[in-house]
XYZ file of N, CA and C in Angstrom:
792
model
N 26.187 -47.152 6.092
C 26.898 -46.344 5.097
C 25.907 -45.446 4.366
N 26.169 -44.121 4.328
C 25.219 -43.207 3.704
C 25.061 -43.476 2.218
N 23.836 -43.269 1.717
C 23.571 -43.489 0.305
C 24.223 -42.430 -0.557
N 24.336 -42.725 -1.825
C 24.929 -41.794 -2.770
C 24.005 -40.600 -2.954
N 24.583 -39.407 -2.946
C 23.797 -38.194 -3.119
C 23.218 -38.134 -4.535
N 22.008 -37.621 -4.631
C 21.305 -37.554 -5.913
C 21.696 -36.296 -6.678
N 21.975 -36.461 -7.951
C 22.272 -35.323 -8.816
C 21.025 -35.065 -9.662
N 20.430 -33.874 -9.530
C 19.197 -33.565 -10.256
C 19.436 -33.111 -11.687
N 20.706 -32.945 -12.060
C 21.057 -32.457 -13.399
C 21.873 -33.515 -14.123
N 21.508 -33.813 -15.347
C 22.293 -34.746 -16.149
C 23.626 -34.106 -16.526
N 24.704 -34.881 -16.503
C 26.019 -34.369 -16.905
C 26.377 -34.815 -18.321
N 25.450 -35.505 -18.968
C 25.668 -35.956 -20.344
C 25.315 -34.821 -21.298
N 26.221 -34.527 -22.208
C 25.994 -33.434 -23.153
C 25.605 -33.993 -24.520
N 24.324 -33.874 -24.807
C 23.820 -34.302 -26.114
C 22.442 -33.673 -26.322
N 21.997 -33.534 -27.564
C 20.702 -32.893 -27.832
C 19.541 -33.668 -27.207
N 18.554 -32.931 -26.759
C 17.331 -33.558 -26.234
C 16.162 -32.621 -26.529
N 15.802 -32.495 -27.806
C 14.786 -31.517 -28.202
C 13.419 -31.744 -27.560
N 13.025 -32.999 -27.356
C 11.709 -33.255 -26.779
C 11.656 -32.831 -25.317
N 12.662 -33.241 -24.540
C 12.692 -32.881 -23.131
C 12.774 -31.377 -22.931
N 13.608 -30.717 -23.721
C 13.771 -29.268 -23.576
C 12.542 -28.513 -24.077
N 11.911 -29.009 -25.122
C 10.685 -28.372 -25.608
C 9.574 -28.472 -24.573
N 9.499 -29.619 -23.912
C 8.510 -29.796 -22.849
C 8.786 -28.839 -21.698
N 10.059 -28.728 -21.344
C 10.463 -27.802 -20.277
C 10.043 -26.379 -20.626
N 10.370 -25.931 -21.819
C 10.057 -24.557 -22.251
C 8.544 -24.327 -22.241
N 7.793 -25.291 -22.759
C 6.341 -25.141 -22.800
C 5.716 -25.036 -21.420
N 6.188 -25.858 -20.498
C 5.623 -25.843 -19.146
C 6.040 -24.610 -18.363
N 7.266 -24.135 -18.586
C 7.676 -22.901 -17.893
C 6.904 -21.703 -18.440
N 6.616 -21.708 -19.743
C 5.792 -20.637 -20.314
C 4.361 -20.727 -19.784
N 3.846 -21.943 -19.643
C 2.482 -22.137 -19.146
C 2.337 -21.628 -17.719
N 3.413 -21.701 -16.947
C 3.356 -21.229 -15.564
C 3.021 -19.743 -15.496
N 3.517 -18.965 -16.454
C 3.226 -17.530 -16.485
C 1.716 -17.308 -16.555
N 1.043 -18.045 -17.430
C -0.399 -17.895 -17.599
C -1.153 -18.430 -16.379
N -0.623 -19.494 -15.772
C -1.246 -20.050 -14.567
C -1.216 -19.031 -13.428
N -0.065 -18.434 -13.183
C 0.047 -17.449 -12.102
C -0.832 -16.234 -12.390
N -0.855 -15.802 -13.637
C -1.664 -14.642 -14.015
C -3.145 -14.923 -13.809
N -3.589 -16.123 -14.166
C -4.996 -16.474 -13.988
C -5.368 -16.664 -12.528
N -4.443 -17.119 -11.714
C -4.706 -17.194 -10.274
C -5.081 -15.822 -9.735
N -4.451 -14.788 -10.310
C -4.712 -13.423 -9.862
C -5.927 -12.811 -10.552
N -5.950 -12.858 -11.870
C -6.972 -12.105 -12.605
C -8.348 -12.761 -12.601
N -8.406 -14.065 -12.492
C -9.705 -14.755 -12.504
C -10.251 -15.015 -11.101
N -9.513 -14.586 -10.093
C -9.975 -14.772 -8.730
C -9.813 -16.179 -8.214
N -9.094 -17.042 -8.966
C -8.919 -18.432 -8.527
C -8.175 -18.481 -7.189
N -7.150 -17.654 -7.060
C -6.363 -17.663 -5.830
C -7.177 -17.209 -4.637
N -7.980 -16.157 -4.803
C -8.827 -15.672 -3.705
C -9.799 -16.751 -3.257
N -10.433 -17.412 -4.219
C -11.420 -18.436 -3.876
C -10.759 -19.649 -3.222
N -9.563 -20.016 -3.680
C -8.880 -21.165 -3.088
C -8.532 -20.898 -1.634
N -8.038 -19.704 -1.341
C -7.711 -19.360 0.043
C -8.953 -19.441 0.926
N -10.061 -18.922 0.427
C -11.295 -18.944 1.212
C -11.818 -20.367 1.392
N -11.673 -21.208 0.365
C -12.103 -22.605 0.503
C -11.258 -23.352 1.524
N -10.019 -22.935 1.673
C -9.130 -23.563 2.649
C -9.332 -23.002 4.052
N -10.284 -22.074 4.195
C -10.614 -21.532 5.508
C -9.860 -20.273 5.867
N -9.101 -19.728 4.927
C -8.345 -18.519 5.197
C -9.092 -17.275 4.751
N -8.581 -16.142 5.164
C -9.162 -14.863 4.756
C -8.268 -14.236 3.707
N -8.840 -13.940 2.557
C -8.071 -13.320 1.483
C -8.131 -11.807 1.601
N -7.277 -11.139 0.851
C -7.314 -9.682 0.824
C -8.561 -9.222 0.081
N -8.907 -7.966 0.221
C -10.057 -7.415 -0.489
C -9.808 -7.447 -1.994
N -10.801 -7.854 -2.783
C -10.622 -7.839 -4.241
C -10.210 -6.475 -4.784
N -10.585 -5.402 -4.082
C -10.199 -4.065 -4.527
C -8.687 -3.853 -4.463
N -8.023 -4.655 -3.613
C -6.565 -4.595 -3.555
C -5.928 -5.287 -4.757
N -6.693 -6.173 -5.398
C -6.130 -7.021 -6.447
C -6.436 -6.495 -7.839
N -7.696 -6.191 -8.087
C -8.130 -5.906 -9.453
C -8.175 -4.414 -9.753
N -7.863 -4.080 -10.981
C -8.001 -2.719 -11.492
C -8.323 -2.818 -12.981
N -9.603 -2.811 -13.319
C -10.005 -3.005 -14.726
C -9.424 -1.951 -15.671
N -8.991 -0.815 -15.128
C -8.485 0.258 -15.977
C -7.006 0.092 -16.322
N -6.318 -0.814 -15.638
C -4.899 -1.015 -15.924
C -4.719 -1.988 -17.084
N -3.532 -1.983 -17.665
C -3.244 -2.865 -18.801
C -3.360 -4.330 -18.407
N -2.884 -4.662 -17.205
C -2.884 -6.056 -16.748
C -4.194 -6.455 -16.084
N -5.036 -5.465 -15.742
C -6.249 -5.762 -14.993
C -5.996 -5.896 -13.511
N -4.759 -5.600 -13.070
C -4.354 -5.779 -11.689
C -3.875 -4.470 -11.078
N -4.000 -4.395 -9.756
C -3.382 -3.286 -9.041
C -1.856 -3.401 -9.155
N -1.104 -2.301 -8.966
C 0.352 -2.318 -9.200
C 1.107 -3.431 -8.475
N 0.783 -3.670 -7.195
C 1.509 -4.708 -6.462
C 1.315 -6.068 -7.113
N 0.094 -6.397 -7.504
C -0.152 -7.714 -8.100
C 0.355 -7.788 -9.535
N 0.482 -6.634 -10.177
C 1.193 -6.609 -11.451
C 2.648 -6.998 -11.244
N 3.238 -6.530 -10.128
C 4.615 -6.891 -9.795
C 4.728 -8.389 -9.504
N 3.793 -8.939 -8.748
C 3.812 -10.380 -8.449
C 3.783 -11.183 -9.743
N 2.961 -10.749 -10.686
C 2.890 -11.432 -11.982
C 4.212 -11.311 -12.736
N 4.830 -10.145 -12.673
C 6.113 -9.944 -13.357
C 7.218 -10.827 -12.785
N 7.171 -11.104 -11.484
C 8.188 -11.968 -10.884
C 8.105 -13.381 -11.454
N 6.895 -13.861 -11.677
C 6.756 -15.194 -12.271
C 7.236 -15.184 -13.718
N 6.961 -14.082 -14.428
C 7.438 -13.971 -15.811
C 8.961 -13.984 -15.849
N 9.593 -13.196 -14.965
C 11.052 -13.139 -14.936
C 11.681 -14.489 -14.672
N 11.098 -15.253 -13.749
C 11.664 -16.568 -13.420
C 11.567 -17.504 -14.617
N 10.446 -17.463 -15.330
C 10.274 -18.337 -16.491
C 11.172 -17.922 -17.647
N 11.233 -16.625 -17.922
C 12.063 -16.142 -19.030
C 13.521 -16.502 -18.802
N 14.004 -16.321 -17.582
C 15.406 -16.640 -17.280
C 15.682 -18.116 -17.549
N 14.807 -18.992 -17.063
C 15.044 -20.426 -17.207
C 14.877 -20.895 -18.648
N 13.961 -20.271 -19.382
C 13.799 -20.631 -20.795
C 15.029 -20.214 -21.592
N 15.533 -19.010 -21.330
C 16.753 -18.552 -22.010
C 17.912 -19.489 -21.707
N 18.012 -19.902 -20.452
C 19.105 -20.798 -20.058
C 19.034 -22.126 -20.818
N 17.828 -22.692 -20.871
C 17.703 -24.020 -21.476
C 17.930 -23.967 -22.977
N 17.608 -22.829 -23.625
C 17.758 -22.710 -25.081
C 19.179 -22.308 -25.468
N 19.759 -21.343 -24.756
C 21.010 -20.739 -25.201
C 22.246 -21.142 -24.394
N 22.057 -21.712 -23.210
C 23.206 -21.998 -22.347
C 23.409 -23.492 -22.127
N 22.368 -24.176 -21.715
C 22.498 -25.577 -21.321
C 22.872 -26.484 -22.499
N 23.845 -27.359 -22.252
C 24.236 -28.365 -23.235
C 23.878 -29.771 -22.771
N 23.445 -29.891 -21.517
C 23.131 -31.197 -20.950
C 21.825 -31.735 -21.519
N 21.761 -33.046 -21.617
C 20.529 -33.681 -22.064
C 19.449 -33.513 -21.006
N 18.202 -33.447 -21.432
C 17.075 -33.350 -20.507
C 16.055 -34.414 -20.876
N 15.818 -35.327 -19.956
C 14.843 -36.388 -20.190
C 13.431 -35.812 -20.138
N 12.473 -36.581 -20.631
C 11.080 -36.139 -20.564
C 10.627 -35.979 -19.113
N 11.133 -36.870 -18.249
C 10.784 -36.778 -16.839
C 11.267 -35.480 -16.218
N 12.516 -35.108 -16.501
C 13.058 -33.849 -15.978
C 12.358 -32.656 -16.607
N 11.959 -32.815 -17.886
C 11.254 -31.745 -18.572
C 9.910 -31.432 -17.953
N 9.365 -32.381 -17.187
C 8.118 -32.164 -16.451
C 8.404 -31.810 -14.994
N 9.306 -32.553 -14.354
C 9.522 -32.408 -12.916
C 10.089 -31.044 -12.536
N 11.070 -30.550 -13.288
C 11.688 -29.271 -12.931
C 10.712 -28.108 -13.080
N 9.977 -27.993 -14.202
C 8.960 -26.943 -14.269
C 7.886 -27.073 -13.187
N 7.468 -28.325 -12.897
C 6.445 -28.529 -11.869
C 6.932 -28.042 -10.513
N 8.193 -28.316 -10.200
C 8.781 -27.868 -8.943
C 8.745 -26.349 -8.847
N 9.147 -25.671 -9.923
C 9.139 -24.205 -9.927
C 7.721 -23.654 -9.856
N 6.774 -24.311 -10.515
C 5.392 -23.855 -10.479
C 4.804 -23.975 -9.081
N 5.170 -25.028 -8.352
C 4.699 -25.183 -6.970
C 5.153 -23.988 -6.133
N 6.424 -23.625 -6.221
C 6.931 -22.498 -5.433
C 6.296 -21.189 -5.877
N 6.147 -20.991 -7.181
C 5.525 -19.766 -7.663
C 4.071 -19.668 -7.211
N 3.366 -20.802 -7.217
C 1.975 -20.806 -6.784
C 1.851 -20.491 -5.301
N 2.728 -21.054 -4.492
C 2.734 -20.729 -3.062
C 2.968 -19.238 -2.861
N 3.886 -18.664 -3.639
C 4.138 -17.226 -3.533
C 2.893 -16.424 -3.884
N 2.247 -16.790 -4.991
C 1.053 -16.067 -5.413
C -0.043 -16.149 -4.355
N -0.263 -17.336 -3.800
C -1.316 -17.503 -2.789
C -0.989 -16.730 -1.520
N 0.270 -16.719 -1.105
C 0.649 -15.966 0.095
C 0.483 -14.466 -0.114
N 0.659 -14.010 -1.360
C 0.452 -12.588 -1.636
C -1.026 -12.209 -1.541
N -1.905 -13.217 -1.635
C -3.347 -12.987 -1.566
C -3.937 -13.264 -0.187
N -3.185 -13.937 0.668
C -3.671 -14.288 2.008
C -3.523 -13.077 2.919
N -4.584 -12.701 3.598
C -4.579 -11.487 4.415
C -3.492 -11.516 5.498
N -3.164 -12.699 5.975
C -2.168 -12.818 7.053
C -0.771 -12.446 6.576
N -0.431 -12.781 5.340
C 0.934 -12.574 4.843
C 1.042 -11.494 3.769
N -0.065 -11.109 3.166
C -0.008 -10.143 2.062
C 0.449 -8.772 2.544
N 1.401 -8.152 1.863
C 1.864 -6.821 2.263
C 0.863 -5.717 1.954
N -0.179 -6.001 1.155
C -1.135 -4.946 0.818
C -2.300 -4.890 1.797
N -2.310 -5.776 2.774
C -3.414 -5.771 3.733
C -3.512 -4.438 4.472
N -2.365 -3.798 4.692
C -2.347 -2.530 5.415
C -2.246 -1.326 4.487
N -2.317 -1.569 3.184
C -2.225 -0.491 2.201
C -3.638 -0.061 1.805
N -3.897 1.246 1.677
C -5.235 1.689 1.254
C -5.630 1.047 -0.068
N -6.900 0.755 -0.216
C -7.384 0.201 -1.477
C -7.063 1.166 -2.612
N -6.731 0.599 -3.751
C -6.307 1.362 -4.928
C -4.967 2.050 -4.713
N -4.184 1.543 -3.738
C -2.880 2.131 -3.465
C -1.876 1.836 -4.571
N -0.842 2.658 -4.651
C 0.199 2.487 -5.653
C 1.275 1.541 -5.139
N 2.207 1.197 -6.027
C 3.318 0.348 -5.618
C 4.183 1.067 -4.588
N 4.309 2.385 -4.713
C 5.065 3.158 -3.727
C 4.397 3.096 -2.361
N 3.076 3.059 -2.333
C 2.369 2.896 -1.061
C 2.736 1.559 -0.422
N 2.849 0.525 -1.257
C 3.228 -0.797 -0.747
C 4.654 -0.764 -0.204
N 5.587 -0.136 -0.940
C 6.962 -0.021 -0.467
C 7.023 0.729 0.862
N 6.202 1.761 1.003
C 6.214 2.575 2.220
C 5.677 1.808 3.420
N 4.577 1.077 3.205
C 3.968 0.339 4.317
C 4.680 -0.972 4.606
N 5.350 -1.521 3.593
C 6.064 -2.792 3.756
C 7.399 -2.732 3.016
N 8.423 -2.133 3.651
C 9.731 -2.000 2.990
C 10.329 -3.331 2.551
N 9.884 -4.433 3.175
C 10.412 -5.742 2.788
C 10.094 -6.074 1.334
N 9.022 -5.483 0.791
C 8.703 -5.718 -0.618
C 9.817 -5.152 -1.494
N 10.280 -3.941 -1.152
C 11.376 -3.326 -1.906
C 12.666 -4.119 -1.737
N 12.930 -4.578 -0.513
C 14.133 -5.380 -0.249
C 14.072 -6.684 -1.038
N 12.911 -7.324 -1.016
C 12.739 -8.578 -1.745
C 12.909 -8.391 -3.234
N 12.375 -7.297 -3.761
C 12.512 -7.025 -5.192
C 13.975 -6.831 -5.558
N 14.735 -6.141 -4.693
C 16.162 -5.961 -4.941
C 16.915 -7.280 -4.926
N 16.590 -8.149 -3.947
C 17.244 -9.457 -3.863
C 16.899 -10.308 -5.079
N 15.650 -10.235 -5.511
C 15.214 -10.982 -6.696
C 16.018 -10.542 -7.919
N 16.124 -9.244 -8.129
C 16.828 -8.732 -9.307
C 18.307 -9.101 -9.268
N 18.934 -8.940 -8.108
C 20.358 -9.256 -7.989
C 20.600 -10.743 -8.200
N 19.801 -11.578 -7.541
C 19.983 -13.022 -7.660
C 19.784 -13.525 -9.074
N 18.744 -13.002 -9.749
C 18.471 -13.437 -11.120
C 19.604 -13.023 -12.055
N 20.109 -11.800 -11.879
C 21.210 -11.316 -12.717
C 22.486 -12.116 -12.467
N 22.776 -12.379 -11.200
C 23.984 -13.149 -10.867
C 23.916 -14.536 -11.487
N 22.781 -15.191 -11.358
C 22.641 -16.535 -11.925
C 22.810 -16.501 -13.440
N 22.116 -15.566 -14.103
C 22.153 -15.508 -15.568
C 23.527 -15.097 -16.090
N 24.108 -14.043 -15.518
C 25.405 -13.542 -16.002
C 26.493 -14.580 -15.797
N 26.512 -15.216 -14.631
C 27.557 -16.212 -14.357
C 27.478 -17.367 -15.345
N 26.266 -17.792 -15.679
C 26.112 -18.913 -16.607
C 26.523 -18.529 -18.027
N 26.239 -17.311 -18.436
C 26.669 -16.865 -19.761
C 28.187 -16.675 -19.813
N 28.782 -16.235 -18.697
C 30.244 -16.112 -18.645
C 30.897 -17.482 -18.816
N 30.372 -18.465 -18.134
C 30.924 -19.820 -18.245
C 30.707 -20.378 -19.649
N 29.549 -20.107 -20.235
C 29.257 -20.563 -21.595
C 30.254 -19.981 -22.588
N 30.543 -18.682 -22.458
C 31.496 -18.017 -23.345
C 32.886 -18.639 -23.221
N 33.286 -18.948 -21.996
C 34.584 -19.583 -21.749
C 34.649 -20.949 -22.417
N 33.607 -21.739 -22.267
C 33.578 -23.100 -22.802
C 33.564 -23.119 -24.334
N 33.005 -22.076 -24.944
C 32.921 -22.039 -26.399
C 34.257 -21.713 -27.065
N 35.205 -21.220 -26.315
C 36.531 -20.914 -26.852
C 37.311 -22.227 -26.979
N 37.719 -22.615 -28.187
C 38.449 -23.879 -28.372
C 39.711 -23.982 -27.519
N 40.312 -22.840 -27.187
C 41.532 -22.861 -26.370
C 41.275 -23.344 -24.950
N 40.009 -23.323 -24.532
C 39.672 -23.713 -23.161
C 39.093 -25.120 -23.060
N 39.184 -25.881 -24.159
C 38.625 -27.234 -24.151
C 39.297 -28.074 -23.067
N 38.482 -28.728 -22.271
C 39.010 -29.586 -21.211
C 39.437 -28.854 -19.961
N 39.106 -27.558 -19.867
C 39.494 -26.762 -18.699
C 38.255 -26.384 -17.878
N 38.371 -26.374 -16.553
C 37.253 -25.895 -15.724
C 37.264 -24.373 -15.684
N 36.124 -23.776 -15.430
C 36.015 -22.323 -15.405
C 35.961 -21.810 -13.977
N 36.820 -20.861 -13.682
C 36.840 -20.251 -12.350
C 36.998 -18.752 -12.421
N 36.589 -18.150 -13.531
C 36.709 -16.710 -13.694
C 35.376 -16.003 -13.511
N 35.337 -14.700 -13.851
C 34.109 -13.926 -13.747
C 33.480 -14.034 -12.368
N 32.174 -14.177 -12.320
C 31.481 -14.299 -11.035
C 31.812 -15.609 -10.331
N 32.262 -16.611 -11.094
C 32.639 -17.879 -10.469
C 33.939 -17.748 -9.666
N 34.638 -16.621 -9.793
C 35.820 -16.394 -8.957
C 35.423 -15.955 -7.549
N 34.147 -15.634 -7.361
C 33.646 -15.233 -6.040
C 33.115 -16.427 -5.253
N 32.560 -17.412 -5.961
C 32.066 -18.653 -5.347
C 32.003 -19.705 -6.440
N 32.430 -20.908 -6.134
C 32.545 -21.935 -7.169
C 31.196 -22.372 -7.735
N 30.122 -22.115 -7.003
C 28.776 -22.460 -7.479
C 27.865 -21.244 -7.346
N 28.362 -20.098 -7.790
C 27.632 -18.849 -7.556
C 26.302 -18.817 -8.300
N 26.166 -19.583 -9.376
C 24.862 -19.639 -10.048
C 23.812 -20.263 -9.129
N 24.189 -21.280 -8.358
C 23.272 -21.845 -7.372
C 22.951 -20.812 -6.291
N 23.962 -20.062 -5.891
C 23.744 -19.016 -4.895
C 22.785 -17.959 -5.410
N 22.946 -17.568 -6.683
C 22.045 -16.595 -7.272
C 20.614 -17.088 -7.274
N 20.433 -18.373 -7.604
C 19.087 -18.959 -7.596
C 18.488 -18.902 -6.193
N 19.284 -19.237 -5.196
C 18.815 -19.204 -3.814
C 18.379 -17.802 -3.415
N 19.152 -16.791 -3.805
C 18.851 -15.408 -3.434
C 17.588 -14.910 -4.132
N 17.456 -15.178 -5.435
C 16.251 -14.648 -6.094
C 14.997 -15.393 -5.657
N 15.140 -16.667 -5.333
C 13.982 -17.388 -4.806
C 13.539 -16.781 -3.469
N 14.504 -16.451 -2.609
C 14.180 -15.841 -1.317
C 13.590 -14.447 -1.513
N 14.122 -13.685 -2.483
C 13.584 -12.361 -2.753
C 12.153 -12.417 -3.251
N 11.873 -13.327 -4.156
C 10.524 -13.554 -4.679
C 9.586 -13.874 -3.513
N 10.026 -14.761 -2.617
C 9.216 -15.153 -1.461
C 8.959 -13.969 -0.535
N 9.952 -13.095 -0.365
C 9.798 -11.945 0.525
C 8.773 -10.960 -0.026
N 8.800 -10.730 -1.333
C 7.828 -9.827 -1.955
C 6.407 -10.329 -1.709
N 6.216 -11.639 -1.767
C 4.865 -12.204 -1.710
C 4.410 -12.593 -0.307
N 5.329 -13.065 0.528
C 4.907 -13.626 1.808
C 5.587 -13.089 3.037
N 6.508 -12.129 2.864
C 7.162 -11.547 4.025
C 8.429 -12.265 4.445
N 8.960 -11.818 5.579
C 10.277 -12.273 6.022
C 10.293 -13.759 6.383
N 9.284 -14.230 7.113
C 9.296 -15.629 7.566
C 9.306 -16.587 6.386
N 8.495 -16.309 5.375
C 8.452 -17.184 4.197
C 9.744 -17.067 3.410
N 10.310 -15.873 3.338
C 11.583 -15.689 2.640
C 12.694 -16.470 3.336
N 12.718 -16.428 4.668
C 13.745 -17.157 5.427
C 13.574 -18.657 5.243
N 12.325 -19.123 5.219
C 12.053 -20.549 5.003
C 12.523 -20.981 3.623
N 12.208 -20.167 2.623
C 12.608 -20.474 1.247
C 14.123 -20.468 1.108
N 14.766 -19.450 1.666
C 16.228 -19.373 1.612
C 16.846 -20.590 2.293
N 16.336 -20.936 3.484
C 16.873 -22.076 4.213
C 16.706 -23.381 3.462
N 15.560 -23.552 2.803
C 15.297 -24.773 2.045
C 16.317 -24.949 0.927
N 16.479 -23.907 0.102
C 17.385 -24.027 -1.036
C 18.845 -24.039 -0.597
N 19.183 -23.239 0.406
C 20.566 -23.228 0.885
C 20.950 -24.606 1.416
N 20.083 -25.200 2.210
C 20.378 -26.529 2.760
C 20.501 -27.571 1.654
N 19.573 -27.533 0.687
C 19.612 -28.520 -0.398
C 20.899 -28.403 -1.204
N 21.287 -27.177 -1.543
C 22.512 -26.997 -2.317
C 23.747 -27.358 -1.495
N 23.774 -26.916 -0.224
C 24.955 -27.156 0.600
C 25.145 -28.630 0.937
N 24.037 -29.359 1.134
C 24.137 -30.753 1.569
C 24.097 -31.749 0.424
N 23.588 -31.318 -0.746
C 23.446 -32.240 -1.871
C 24.021 -31.682 -3.172
N 23.473 -30.562 -3.638
C 23.838 -30.041 -4.958
C 25.310 -29.734 -5.121
N 25.879 -28.987 -4.166
C 27.291 -28.614 -4.267
C 28.209 -29.821 -4.110
N 28.029 -30.683 -3.100
C 28.907 -31.859 -2.994
C 28.870 -32.756 -4.233
N 27.684 -32.957 -4.806
C 27.578 -33.786 -6.013
C 28.350 -33.154 -7.161
N 28.165 -31.853 -7.366
C 28.839 -31.178 -8.468
C 30.344 -31.131 -8.261
N 30.790 -30.900 -7.048
C 32.225 -30.815 -6.803
C 32.899 -32.181 -6.945
N 32.180 -33.231 -6.605
C 32.716 -34.570 -6.839
C 32.884 -34.815 -8.337
N 31.871 -34.412 -9.100
C 31.928 -34.559 -10.556
C 33.071 -33.730 -11.138
N 33.209 -32.481 -10.694
C 34.247 -31.595 -11.219
C 35.640 -32.104 -10.878
N 35.809 -32.634 -9.682
C 37.117 -33.161 -9.272
C 37.485 -34.394 -10.085
N 36.489 -35.261 -10.315
C 36.754 -36.460 -11.112
C 37.071 -36.112 -12.559
N 36.417 -35.101 -13.084
C 36.601 -34.748 -14.495
C 37.866 -33.923 -14.738
N 38.137 -32.958 -13.846
C 39.227 -32.012 -14.106
C 40.441 -32.184 -13.196
N 40.302 -32.964 -12.142
C 41.443 -33.267 -11.282
C 42.096 -32.045 -10.664
N 43.421 -31.941 -10.812
C 44.188 -30.872 -10.168
C 43.781 -29.488 -10.647
N 43.323 -29.378 -11.893
C 42.928 -28.065 -12.416
C 41.756 -27.499 -11.621
N 40.823 -28.363 -11.247
C 39.697 -27.875 -10.446
C 40.121 -27.665 -8.995
N 41.022 -28.483 -8.492
C 41.513 -28.301 -7.126
C 42.226 -26.963 -6.977
N 42.895 -26.519 -8.029
C 43.548 -25.208 -7.994
C 42.511 -24.091 -7.884
N 41.406 -24.232 -8.604
C 40.335 -23.233 -8.488
C 39.781 -23.234 -7.072
N 39.547 -24.423 -6.521
C 39.022 -24.526 -5.163
C 39.966 -23.911 -4.139
N 41.264 -23.991 -4.404
C 42.239 -23.468 -3.446
C 42.246 -21.942 -3.383
N 41.812 -21.287 -4.468
C 41.833 -19.813 -4.478
C 40.449 -19.179 -4.357
N 39.379 -19.963 -4.562
C 38.028 -19.439 -4.387
C 37.529 -19.891 -3.028
N 37.350 -18.942 -2.146
C 37.073 -19.263 -0.739
C 35.678 -19.833 -0.517
N 34.701 -19.333 -1.267
C 33.309 -19.692 -1.002
C 32.769 -20.664 -2.048
N 31.736 -21.419 -1.637
C 31.164 -22.429 -2.530
C 29.812 -22.029 -3.102
N 29.049 -21.210 -2.397
C 27.676 -20.924 -2.810
C 27.371 -19.437 -2.866
N 27.534 -18.752 -1.742
C 27.225 -17.319 -1.663
C 28.422 -16.605 -1.040
N 29.043 -15.670 -1.744
C 30.203 -14.959 -1.188
C 29.899 -14.324 0.161
N 30.807 -14.528 1.101
C 30.649 -13.960 2.432
C 29.815 -14.795 3.383
N 29.158 -15.844 2.871
C 28.323 -16.694 3.717
C 28.837 -18.133 3.767
N 28.968 -18.769 2.574
C 29.447 -20.168 2.555
C 29.991 -20.534 1.189
């Protein structure tokens, strides 16, 4: 008999200032970690210690810029900032679920691992899109030589917006006293019952594409899609059905997709 699927999110709604403060602090710290991997040369040296060939430092550093980085690596740094800002806003202004100290460490650590892999792949000569770009090239040069960077940036922006907007739409619905005890199936959630998970999957894949190319983006997309489809969505839908009964079944009957509209 198969074991019970694991739910990574608490469904208990109560204050947890310590767990959430830890989460916010660690997600903010990730921004500085990713930035230092780039600006202090830690990432270049780590790749070389692992036996790989890194990109030329001239592709990375620009002492005359505000960030100290060439435009492409300024973009890589901004992607890590965007991911942290989105999640910090969510935990402060949207989430009502309790967060244990363990989750306050584990979830940021998980995101930092993926962000670090992205940063290192952007520095590895085999996967970096700037390997074929002239030294001191602009971001437009990177887009021209590697259109996947532009595609990845678009997917990142769309996915992040979809995740954030859908969650704020649901929050607004829940705050209306007239909707107490009702499940939400409007706004972007009318396109897929777990579209916030779909948005996360898309922006994670877009982030990966900007830094590591198509193969890494496909791997990242497949990882998160499989996890949500085989674990996250079934766990949440079981919870929603038990809590809301026929009201949630009615939403399921009219919303065709569960994760990403047009795909699944």
